[in-house]
Amino acid sequence: MPAKKPEHVLLLLWLILTGLVFFGTVVCVDQGLIREMINSDRSHICMVLIAMYLIGLGHTFIRILYLSRELRIATCTGDLLLSHPAEQLNFDGNYIRIAGGPTLPAGFITDYIVDLIRSVPAARQGDTTNEQQNDLLEAYASKIRSTHEFGWFYIDLMLKVGFLGTLVGFILMLSSVANIGVLDSASMQKVLIQMSIGMSTALYTTLASLVGGILLGIPYHLLERGLNVLLENAVYLKEVQILPRLSAAA
């Protein structure tokens, strides 16, 4: 059995990361940095990026909860099978029941085993090929992985929105020069003020998109690692606990 980790380790890591981000945000608000960024951004794209980060954070929280639950169910399934090492398994519709014992808890792994037996009748004798088993497991994994791929697309979208803010800032900066007919000391001072506003817009939007993308990349990486652990558990239980018992029953 793969090495056990504390229950809900993904959720604990997510909470630690979010707590650190919240602490850093409180410090930035206390120092007036957030207010300065919002006031200096004439495009208001920084507000859009903050909203996008919060939406992405909520998405990672939902997926972290799902994966944590599935990993807990995988651990419970492994414990049940280890506690009944000699009992056979009975396939009953959408469930797998340990002979004389409990039913395996419903979840990703149990659904995969049930569909494996349904799709390939030879699995009852343990005669399926690795290619057939891997194709079905990959199909199951792709259902979860697709949501993670959306996360990476979402991060890339944030970076592009930040780049859009950079372009808007440069446009504001250059337009201040184009609108001045004659340069004198008074108009030059006005131009410099307008250029500083455009430059601050460009830099703050770039900064907001980079920081938001980095902070969202960490929880999405945790989701990828959690999915890999879930697949490792599925392969182990299938090869070591499920298929040998089905072969013995046959």
PDB file of C-alpha atoms in Angstrom:
ATOM      1  CA  MET A   1       0.000   0.000   0.000  1.00  0.00           C
ATOM      2  CA  PRO A   2       1.380   3.473  -0.842  1.00  0.00           C
ATOM      3  CA  ALA A   3       2.681   5.378   2.152  1.00  0.00           C
ATOM      4  CA  LYS A   4      -0.181   6.895   4.126  1.00  0.00           C
ATOM      5  CA  LYS A   5      -0.323  10.626   4.695  1.00  0.00           C
ATOM      6  CA  PRO A   6      -2.392  12.518   7.254  1.00  0.00           C
ATOM      7  CA  GLU A   7      -6.067  12.639   6.349  1.00  0.00           C
ATOM      8  CA  HIS A   8      -7.072  15.653   4.288  1.00  0.00           C
ATOM      9  CA  VAL A   9      -3.424  16.659   3.818  1.00  0.00           C
ATOM     10  CA  LEU A  10      -4.379  18.508   0.618  1.00  0.00           C
ATOM     11  CA  LEU A  11      -6.997  20.536   2.450  1.00  0.00           C
ATOM     12  CA  LEU A  12      -4.551  21.309   5.263  1.00  0.00           C
ATOM     13  CA  LEU A  13      -1.933  22.523   2.772  1.00  0.00           C
ATOM     14  CA  TRP A  14      -4.560  24.631   0.999  1.00  0.00           C
ATOM     15  CA  LEU A  15      -5.613  26.195   4.298  1.00  0.00           C
ATOM     16  CA  ILE A  16      -1.989  26.947   5.213  1.00  0.00           C
ATOM     17  CA  LEU A  17      -1.357  28.565   1.832  1.00  0.00           C
ATOM     18  CA  THR A  18      -4.577  30.574   1.996  1.00  0.00           C
ATOM     19  CA  GLY A  19      -3.778  31.672   5.543  1.00  0.00           C
ATOM     20  CA  LEU A  20      -0.384  32.960   4.438  1.00  0.00           C
ATOM     21  CA  VAL A  21      -1.966  34.820   1.511  1.00  0.00           C
ATOM     22  CA  PHE A  22      -4.586  36.324   3.842  1.00  0.00           C
ATOM     23  CA  PHE A  23      -1.871  37.403   6.276  1.00  0.00           C
ATOM     24  CA  GLY A  24       0.136  39.005   3.468  1.00  0.00           C
ATOM     25  CA  THR A  25      -3.001  40.760   2.206  1.00  0.00           C
ATOM     26  CA  VAL A  26      -3.740  42.172   5.663  1.00  0.00           C
ATOM     27  CA  VAL A  27      -0.179  43.505   5.881  1.00  0.00           C
ATOM     28  CA  CYS A  28      -0.443  45.096   2.424  1.00  0.00           C
ATOM     29  CA  VAL A  29      -3.787  46.702   3.319  1.00  0.00           C
ATOM     30  CA  ASP A  30      -2.365  47.993   6.603  1.00  0.00           C
ATOM     31  CA  GLN A  31       0.593  49.543   4.777  1.00  0.00           C
ATOM     32  CA  GLY A  32      -1.704  51.103   2.179  1.00  0.00           C
ATOM     33  CA  LEU A  33      -0.166  49.136  -0.709  1.00  0.00           C
ATOM     34  CA  ILE A  34      -3.453  47.714  -1.975  1.00  0.00           C
ATOM     35  CA  ARG A  35      -5.124  51.122  -1.868  1.00  0.00           C
ATOM     36  CA  GLU A  36      -2.173  52.658  -3.709  1.00  0.00           C
ATOM     37  CA  MET A  37      -2.355  49.979  -6.407  1.00  0.00           C
ATOM     38  CA  ILE A  38      -6.105  50.426  -6.948  1.00  0.00           C
ATOM     39  CA  ASN A  39      -5.902  54.235  -6.980  1.00  0.00           C
ATOM     40  CA  SER A  40      -2.980  54.245  -9.415  1.00  0.00           C
ATOM     41  CA  ASP A  41      -4.633  51.842 -11.845  1.00  0.00           C
ATOM     42  CA  ARG A  42      -6.728  53.990 -14.178  1.00  0.00           C
ATOM     43  CA  SER A  43      -7.799  50.927 -16.199  1.00  0.00           C
ATOM     44  CA  HIS A  44      -9.352  49.181 -13.137  1.00  0.00           C
ATOM     45  CA  ILE A  45      -7.894  45.913 -14.425  1.00  0.00           C
ATOM     46  CA  CYS A  46      -6.326  45.264 -11.031  1.00  0.00           C
ATOM     47  CA  MET A  47      -9.826  44.950  -9.577  1.00  0.00           C
ATOM     48  CA  VAL A  48     -10.676  42.459 -12.313  1.00  0.00           C
ATOM     49  CA  LEU A  49      -7.544  40.456 -11.502  1.00  0.00           C
ATOM     50  CA  ILE A  50      -8.374  40.412  -7.791  1.00  0.00           C
ATOM     51  CA  ALA A  51     -11.865  39.106  -8.599  1.00  0.00           C
ATOM     52  CA  MET A  52     -10.377  36.478 -10.936  1.00  0.00           C
ATOM     53  CA  TYR A  53      -8.003  35.336  -8.207  1.00  0.00           C
ATOM     54  CA  LEU A  54     -10.849  34.940  -5.710  1.00  0.00           C
ATOM     55  CA  ILE A  55     -12.879  32.940  -8.238  1.00  0.00           C
ATOM     56  CA  GLY A  56      -9.886  30.701  -8.961  1.00  0.00           C
ATOM     57  CA  LEU A  57      -9.270  30.253  -5.243  1.00  0.00           C
ATOM     58  CA  GLY A  58     -12.869  29.144  -4.765  1.00  0.00           C
ATOM     59  CA  HIS A  59     -12.504  26.660  -7.632  1.00  0.00           C
ATOM     60  CA  THR A  60      -9.377  25.138  -6.098  1.00  0.00           C
ATOM     61  CA  PHE A  61     -11.170  24.853  -2.741  1.00  0.00           C
ATOM     62  CA  ILE A  62     -14.025  22.864  -4.294  1.00  0.00           C
ATOM     63  CA  ARG A  63     -11.615  20.538  -6.106  1.00  0.00           C
ATOM     64  CA  ILE A  64      -9.425  20.140  -3.018  1.00  0.00           C
ATOM     65  CA  LEU A  65     -12.489  19.064  -1.020  1.00  0.00           C
ATOM     66  CA  TYR A  66     -13.389  16.519  -3.703  1.00  0.00           C
ATOM     67  CA  LEU A  67      -9.901  15.027  -3.930  1.00  0.00           C
ATOM     68  CA  SER A  68      -9.523  14.953  -0.148  1.00  0.00           C
ATOM     69  CA  ARG A  69     -12.765  13.013   0.126  1.00  0.00           C
ATOM     70  CA  GLU A  70     -11.696  10.565  -2.585  1.00  0.00           C
ATOM     71  CA  LEU A  71      -8.303  10.021  -0.950  1.00  0.00           C
ATOM     72  CA  ARG A  72     -10.010   9.372   2.380  1.00  0.00           C
ATOM     73  CA  ILE A  73     -12.364   6.869   0.727  1.00  0.00           C
ATOM     74  CA  ALA A  74      -9.374   5.190  -0.952  1.00  0.00           C
ATOM     75  CA  THR A  75      -7.693   4.835   2.435  1.00  0.00           C
ATOM     76  CA  CYS A  76     -10.867   3.384   3.973  1.00  0.00           C
ATOM     77  CA  THR A  77     -11.202   0.952   1.048  1.00  0.00           C
ATOM     78  CA  GLY A  78      -7.630  -0.219   1.492  1.00  0.00           C
ATOM     79  CA  ASP A  79      -8.122  -0.653   5.232  1.00  0.00           C
ATOM     80  CA  LEU A  80     -11.279  -2.724   4.688  1.00  0.00           C
ATOM     81  CA  LEU A  81      -9.554  -5.014   2.211  1.00  0.00           C
ATOM     82  CA  LEU A  82      -6.520  -5.432   4.448  1.00  0.00           C
ATOM     83  CA  SER A  83      -8.727  -6.253   7.423  1.00  0.00           C
ATOM     84  CA  HIS A  84     -10.448  -9.021   5.399  1.00  0.00           C
ATOM     85  CA  PRO A  85      -7.473 -10.559   3.553  1.00  0.00           C
ATOM     86  CA  ALA A  86      -8.993 -13.983   2.859  1.00  0.00           C
ATOM     87  CA  GLU A  87     -12.577 -13.056   1.998  1.00  0.00           C
ATOM     88  CA  GLN A  88     -13.770 -13.068  -1.583  1.00  0.00           C
ATOM     89  CA  LEU A  89     -15.431 -10.131  -3.278  1.00  0.00           C
ATOM     90  CA  ASN A  90     -18.990 -10.243  -4.576  1.00  0.00           C
ATOM     91  CA  PHE A  91     -19.961  -7.988  -7.465  1.00  0.00           C
ATOM     92  CA  ASP A  92     -23.467  -6.660  -6.825  1.00  0.00           C
ATOM     93  CA  GLY A  93     -24.729  -4.139  -9.361  1.00  0.00           C
ATOM     94  CA  ASN A  94     -22.958  -0.860  -8.606  1.00  0.00           C
ATOM     95  CA  TYR A  95     -21.258  -2.163  -5.481  1.00  0.00           C
ATOM     96  CA  ILE A  96     -18.517  -4.552  -4.450  1.00  0.00           C
ATOM     97  CA  ARG A  97     -19.167  -6.452  -1.240  1.00  0.00           C
ATOM     98  CA  ILE A  98     -16.663  -8.343   0.865  1.00  0.00           C
ATOM     99  CA  ALA A  99     -18.017 -11.835   1.527  1.00  0.00           C
ATOM    100  CA  GLY A 100     -19.337 -11.853   5.075  1.00  0.00           C
ATOM    101  CA  GLY A 101     -18.275  -8.240   5.505  1.00  0.00           C
ATOM    102  CA  PRO A 102     -19.121  -4.670   4.553  1.00  0.00           C
ATOM    103  CA  THR A 103     -19.587  -3.087   1.150  1.00  0.00           C
ATOM    104  CA  LEU A 104     -16.689  -1.089  -0.237  1.00  0.00           C
ATOM    105  CA  PRO A 105     -17.477   2.644   0.083  1.00  0.00           C
ATOM    106  CA  ALA A 106     -18.686   4.365  -3.073  1.00  0.00           C
ATOM    107  CA  GLY A 107     -16.099   6.573  -4.705  1.00  0.00           C
ATOM    108  CA  PHE A 108     -13.646   6.967  -7.555  1.00  0.00           C
ATOM    109  CA  ILE A 109     -11.832   3.658  -6.964  1.00  0.00           C
ATOM    110  CA  THR A 110     -14.949   1.531  -6.438  1.00  0.00           C
ATOM    111  CA  ASP A 111     -16.618   3.028  -9.520  1.00  0.00           C
ATOM    112  CA  TYR A 112     -13.478   2.290 -11.531  1.00  0.00           C
ATOM    113  CA  ILE A 113     -13.347  -1.335 -10.384  1.00  0.00           C
ATOM    114  CA  VAL A 114     -17.065  -1.812 -11.077  1.00  0.00           C
ATOM    115  CA  ASP A 115     -16.755  -0.408 -14.610  1.00  0.00           C
ATOM    116  CA  LEU A 116     -13.617  -2.471 -15.198  1.00  0.00           C
ATOM    117  CA  ILE A 117     -15.523  -5.661 -14.385  1.00  0.00           C
ATOM    118  CA  ARG A 118     -18.504  -4.559 -16.455  1.00  0.00           C
ATOM    119  CA  SER A 119     -16.569  -3.458 -19.515  1.00  0.00           C
ATOM    120  CA  VAL A 120     -14.225  -6.458 -19.579  1.00  0.00           C
ATOM    121  CA  PRO A 121     -15.898  -9.665 -18.362  1.00  0.00           C
ATOM    122  CA  ALA A 122     -12.509 -11.353 -18.293  1.00  0.00           C
ATOM    123  CA  ALA A 123     -11.666  -9.156 -15.304  1.00  0.00           C
ATOM    124  CA  ARG A 124     -13.694 -11.573 -13.212  1.00  0.00           C
ATOM    125  CA  GLN A 125     -10.977 -14.131 -13.926  1.00  0.00           C
ATOM    126  CA  GLY A 126      -8.197 -11.555 -13.701  1.00  0.00           C
ATOM    127  CA  ASP A 127      -7.427 -12.065 -17.410  1.00  0.00           C
ATOM    128  CA  THR A 128      -7.596  -8.461 -18.603  1.00  0.00           C
ATOM    129  CA  THR A 129      -4.563  -6.984 -20.274  1.00  0.00           C
ATOM    130  CA  ASN A 130      -2.716  -4.053 -18.769  1.00  0.00           C
ATOM    131  CA  GLU A 131      -3.575  -1.990 -21.836  1.00  0.00           C
ATOM    132  CA  GLN A 132      -7.306  -2.492 -21.334  1.00  0.00           C
ATOM    133  CA  GLN A 133      -7.069  -1.637 -17.651  1.00  0.00           C
ATOM    134  CA  ASN A 134      -4.882   1.405 -18.247  1.00  0.00           C
ATOM    135  CA  ASP A 135      -7.239   2.773 -20.913  1.00  0.00           C
ATOM    136  CA  LEU A 136     -10.175   2.692 -18.508  1.00  0.00           C
ATOM    137  CA  LEU A 137      -8.134   4.202 -15.678  1.00  0.00           C
ATOM    138  CA  GLU A 138      -6.921   6.970 -17.980  1.00  0.00           C
ATOM    139  CA  ALA A 139     -10.519   7.682 -19.001  1.00  0.00           C
ATOM    140  CA  TYR A 140     -11.472   8.028 -15.334  1.00  0.00           C
ATOM    141  CA  ALA A 141      -8.426  10.194 -14.629  1.00  0.00           C
ATOM    142  CA  SER A 142      -9.212  12.490 -17.562  1.00  0.00           C
ATOM    143  CA  LYS A 143     -12.563  13.383 -15.966  1.00  0.00           C
ATOM    144  CA  ILE A 144     -10.716  14.860 -13.001  1.00  0.00           C
ATOM    145  CA  ARG A 145      -7.723  16.144 -14.940  1.00  0.00           C
ATOM    146  CA  SER A 146      -9.937  18.220 -17.232  1.00  0.00           C
ATOM    147  CA  THR A 147     -10.876  20.497 -14.324  1.00  0.00           C
ATOM    148  CA  HIS A 148      -7.195  20.934 -13.468  1.00  0.00           C
ATOM    149  CA  GLU A 149      -6.399  21.805 -17.082  1.00  0.00           C
ATOM    150  CA  PHE A 150      -9.066  24.504 -16.857  1.00  0.00           C
ATOM    151  CA  GLY A 151      -7.128  25.880 -13.902  1.00  0.00           C
ATOM    152  CA  TRP A 152      -3.929  26.225 -15.926  1.00  0.00           C
ATOM    153  CA  PHE A 153      -5.923  27.873 -18.730  1.00  0.00           C
ATOM    154  CA  TYR A 154      -7.423  30.231 -16.152  1.00  0.00           C
ATOM    155  CA  ILE A 155      -3.963  31.206 -14.874  1.00  0.00           C
ATOM    156  CA  ASP A 156      -2.817  31.862 -18.427  1.00  0.00           C
ATOM    157  CA  LEU A 157      -5.913  33.995 -18.941  1.00  0.00           C
ATOM    158  CA  MET A 158      -5.000  36.047 -15.853  1.00  0.00           C
ATOM    159  CA  LEU A 159      -1.530  36.688 -17.249  1.00  0.00           C
ATOM    160  CA  LYS A 160      -3.027  37.812 -20.554  1.00  0.00           C
ATOM    161  CA  VAL A 161      -5.431  40.157 -18.768  1.00  0.00           C
ATOM    162  CA  GLY A 162      -2.430  41.604 -16.928  1.00  0.00           C
ATOM    163  CA  PHE A 163      -0.628  42.050 -20.251  1.00  0.00           C
ATOM    164  CA  LEU A 164      -3.716  43.861 -21.539  1.00  0.00           C
ATOM    165  CA  GLY A 165      -3.407  46.220 -18.574  1.00  0.00           C
ATOM    166  CA  THR A 166       0.247  46.767 -19.482  1.00  0.00           C
ATOM    167  CA  LEU A 167      -0.754  47.795 -23.004  1.00  0.00           C
ATOM    168  CA  VAL A 168      -3.450  50.120 -21.662  1.00  0.00           C
ATOM    169  CA  GLY A 169      -0.885  51.735 -19.383  1.00  0.00           C
ATOM    170  CA  PHE A 170       1.522  52.353 -22.257  1.00  0.00           C
ATOM    171  CA  ILE A 171      -1.299  53.775 -24.357  1.00  0.00           C
ATOM    172  CA  LEU A 172      -2.180  56.196 -21.556  1.00  0.00           C
ATOM    173  CA  MET A 173       1.477  57.129 -21.209  1.00  0.00           C
ATOM    174  CA  LEU A 174       2.041  57.798 -24.915  1.00  0.00           C
ATOM    175  CA  SER A 175      -1.280  59.573 -25.437  1.00  0.00           C
ATOM    176  CA  SER A 176      -0.235  62.189 -22.896  1.00  0.00           C
ATOM    177  CA  VAL A 177       2.649  63.129 -25.182  1.00  0.00           C
ATOM    178  CA  ALA A 178       0.571  63.066 -28.359  1.00  0.00           C
ATOM    179  CA  ASN A 179      -1.974  65.522 -26.949  1.00  0.00           C
ATOM    180  CA  ILE A 180       0.615  68.203 -26.232  1.00  0.00           C
ATOM    181  CA  GLY A 181       1.223  70.629 -29.083  1.00  0.00           C
ATOM    182  CA  VAL A 182       4.029  72.797 -27.688  1.00  0.00           C
ATOM    183  CA  LEU A 183       6.360  71.603 -24.959  1.00  0.00           C
ATOM    184  CA  ASP A 184       7.222  74.169 -22.321  1.00  0.00           C
ATOM    185  CA  SER A 185       7.981  73.907 -18.629  1.00  0.00           C
ATOM    186  CA  ALA A 186       4.307  73.875 -17.587  1.00  0.00           C
ATOM    187  CA  SER A 187       3.160  71.411 -20.232  1.00  0.00           C
ATOM    188  CA  MET A 188       6.221  69.211 -19.614  1.00  0.00           C
ATOM    189  CA  GLN A 189       5.268  68.891 -15.966  1.00  0.00           C
ATOM    190  CA  LYS A 190       1.763  67.864 -17.005  1.00  0.00           C
ATOM    191  CA  VAL A 191       3.171  65.337 -19.466  1.00  0.00           C
ATOM    192  CA  LEU A 192       5.382  63.777 -16.823  1.00  0.00           C
ATOM    193  CA  ILE A 193       2.420  63.418 -14.457  1.00  0.00           C
ATOM    194  CA  GLN A 194       0.333  61.741 -17.156  1.00  0.00           C
ATOM    195  CA  MET A 195       3.227  59.478 -18.134  1.00  0.00           C
ATOM    196  CA  SER A 196       3.717  58.422 -14.514  1.00  0.00           C
ATOM    197  CA  ILE A 197       0.020  57.549 -14.288  1.00  0.00           C
ATOM    198  CA  GLY A 198       0.247  55.429 -17.443  1.00  0.00           C
ATOM    199  CA  MET A 199       3.424  53.725 -16.279  1.00  0.00           C
ATOM    200  CA  SER A 200       1.963  52.948 -12.848  1.00  0.00           C
ATOM    201  CA  THR A 201      -1.095  51.427 -14.538  1.00  0.00           C
ATOM    202  CA  ALA A 202       1.128  49.230 -16.703  1.00  0.00           C
ATOM    203  CA  LEU A 203       3.339  48.078 -13.841  1.00  0.00           C
ATOM    204  CA  TYR A 204       0.599  47.482 -11.269  1.00  0.00           C
ATOM    205  CA  THR A 205      -1.533  45.399 -13.645  1.00  0.00           C
ATOM    206  CA  THR A 206       1.516  43.337 -14.582  1.00  0.00           C
ATOM    207  CA  LEU A 207       2.402  42.869 -10.922  1.00  0.00           C
ATOM    208  CA  ALA A 208      -1.163  41.870  -9.987  1.00  0.00           C
ATOM    209  CA  SER A 209      -1.399  39.280 -12.775  1.00  0.00           C
ATOM    210  CA  LEU A 210       1.990  37.732 -11.964  1.00  0.00           C
ATOM    211  CA  VAL A 211       1.336  37.524  -8.226  1.00  0.00           C
ATOM    212  CA  GLY A 212      -2.169  36.145  -8.782  1.00  0.00           C
ATOM    213  CA  GLY A 213      -0.915  33.570 -11.291  1.00  0.00           C
ATOM    214  CA  ILE A 214       1.845  32.390  -8.961  1.00  0.00           C
ATOM    215  CA  LEU A 215      -0.472  32.117  -5.961  1.00  0.00           C
ATOM    216  CA  LEU A 216      -3.042  30.157  -7.986  1.00  0.00           C
ATOM    217  CA  GLY A 217      -0.389  27.911  -9.516  1.00  0.00           C
ATOM    218  CA  ILE A 218       0.525  26.421  -6.127  1.00  0.00           C
ATOM    219  CA  PRO A 219      -2.950  25.003  -5.259  1.00  0.00           C
ATOM    220  CA  TYR A 220      -3.388  23.701  -8.804  1.00  0.00           C
ATOM    221  CA  HIS A 221      -0.057  21.917  -8.435  1.00  0.00           C
ATOM    222  CA  LEU A 222      -1.384  20.407  -5.192  1.00  0.00           C
ATOM    223  CA  LEU A 223      -4.408  19.166  -7.136  1.00  0.00           C
ATOM    224  CA  GLU A 224      -2.147  17.484  -9.684  1.00  0.00           C
ATOM    225  CA  ARG A 225      -0.183  15.767  -6.921  1.00  0.00           C
ATOM    226  CA  GLY A 226      -3.409  14.667  -5.213  1.00  0.00           C
ATOM    227  CA  LEU A 227      -4.703  13.146  -8.447  1.00  0.00           C
ATOM    228  CA  ASN A 228      -1.440  11.229  -8.930  1.00  0.00           C
ATOM    229  CA  VAL A 229      -1.713   9.814  -5.401  1.00  0.00           C
ATOM    230  CA  LEU A 230      -5.336   8.787  -6.045  1.00  0.00           C
ATOM    231  CA  LEU A 231      -4.340   6.984  -9.250  1.00  0.00           C
ATOM    232  CA  GLU A 232      -1.472   5.228  -7.453  1.00  0.00           C
ATOM    233  CA  ASN A 233      -3.931   3.970  -4.836  1.00  0.00           C
ATOM    234  CA  ALA A 234      -6.336   2.809  -7.546  1.00  0.00           C
ATOM    235  CA  VAL A 235      -3.621   0.834  -9.344  1.00  0.00           C
ATOM    236  CA  TYR A 236      -2.364  -0.716  -6.116  1.00  0.00           C
ATOM    237  CA  LEU A 237      -5.794  -1.817  -4.890  1.00  0.00           C
ATOM    238  CA  LYS A 238      -6.721  -3.172  -8.303  1.00  0.00           C
ATOM    239  CA  GLU A 239      -3.530  -5.190  -8.803  1.00  0.00           C
ATOM    240  CA  VAL A 240      -2.931  -6.377  -5.233  1.00  0.00           C
ATOM    241  CA  GLN A 241      -6.392  -6.625  -3.659  1.00  0.00           C
ATOM    242  CA  ILE A 242      -9.141  -6.766  -6.288  1.00  0.00           C
ATOM    243  CA  LEU A 243      -8.017  -8.810  -9.314  1.00  0.00           C
ATOM    244  CA  PRO A 244      -6.321 -11.616  -7.304  1.00  0.00           C
ATOM    245  CA  ARG A 245      -9.536 -12.139  -5.307  1.00  0.00           C
ATOM    246  CA  LEU A 246     -11.651 -12.197  -8.454  1.00  0.00           C
ATOM    247  CA  SER A 247      -9.287 -14.774  -9.974  1.00  0.00           C
ATOM    248  CA  ALA A 248      -9.522 -16.908  -6.837  1.00  0.00           C
ATOM    249  CA  ALA A 249     -13.307 -16.667  -6.900  1.00  0.00           C
ATOM    250  CA  ALA A 250     -13.362 -17.794 -10.539  1.00  0.00           C
TER     251      ALA A 250
END
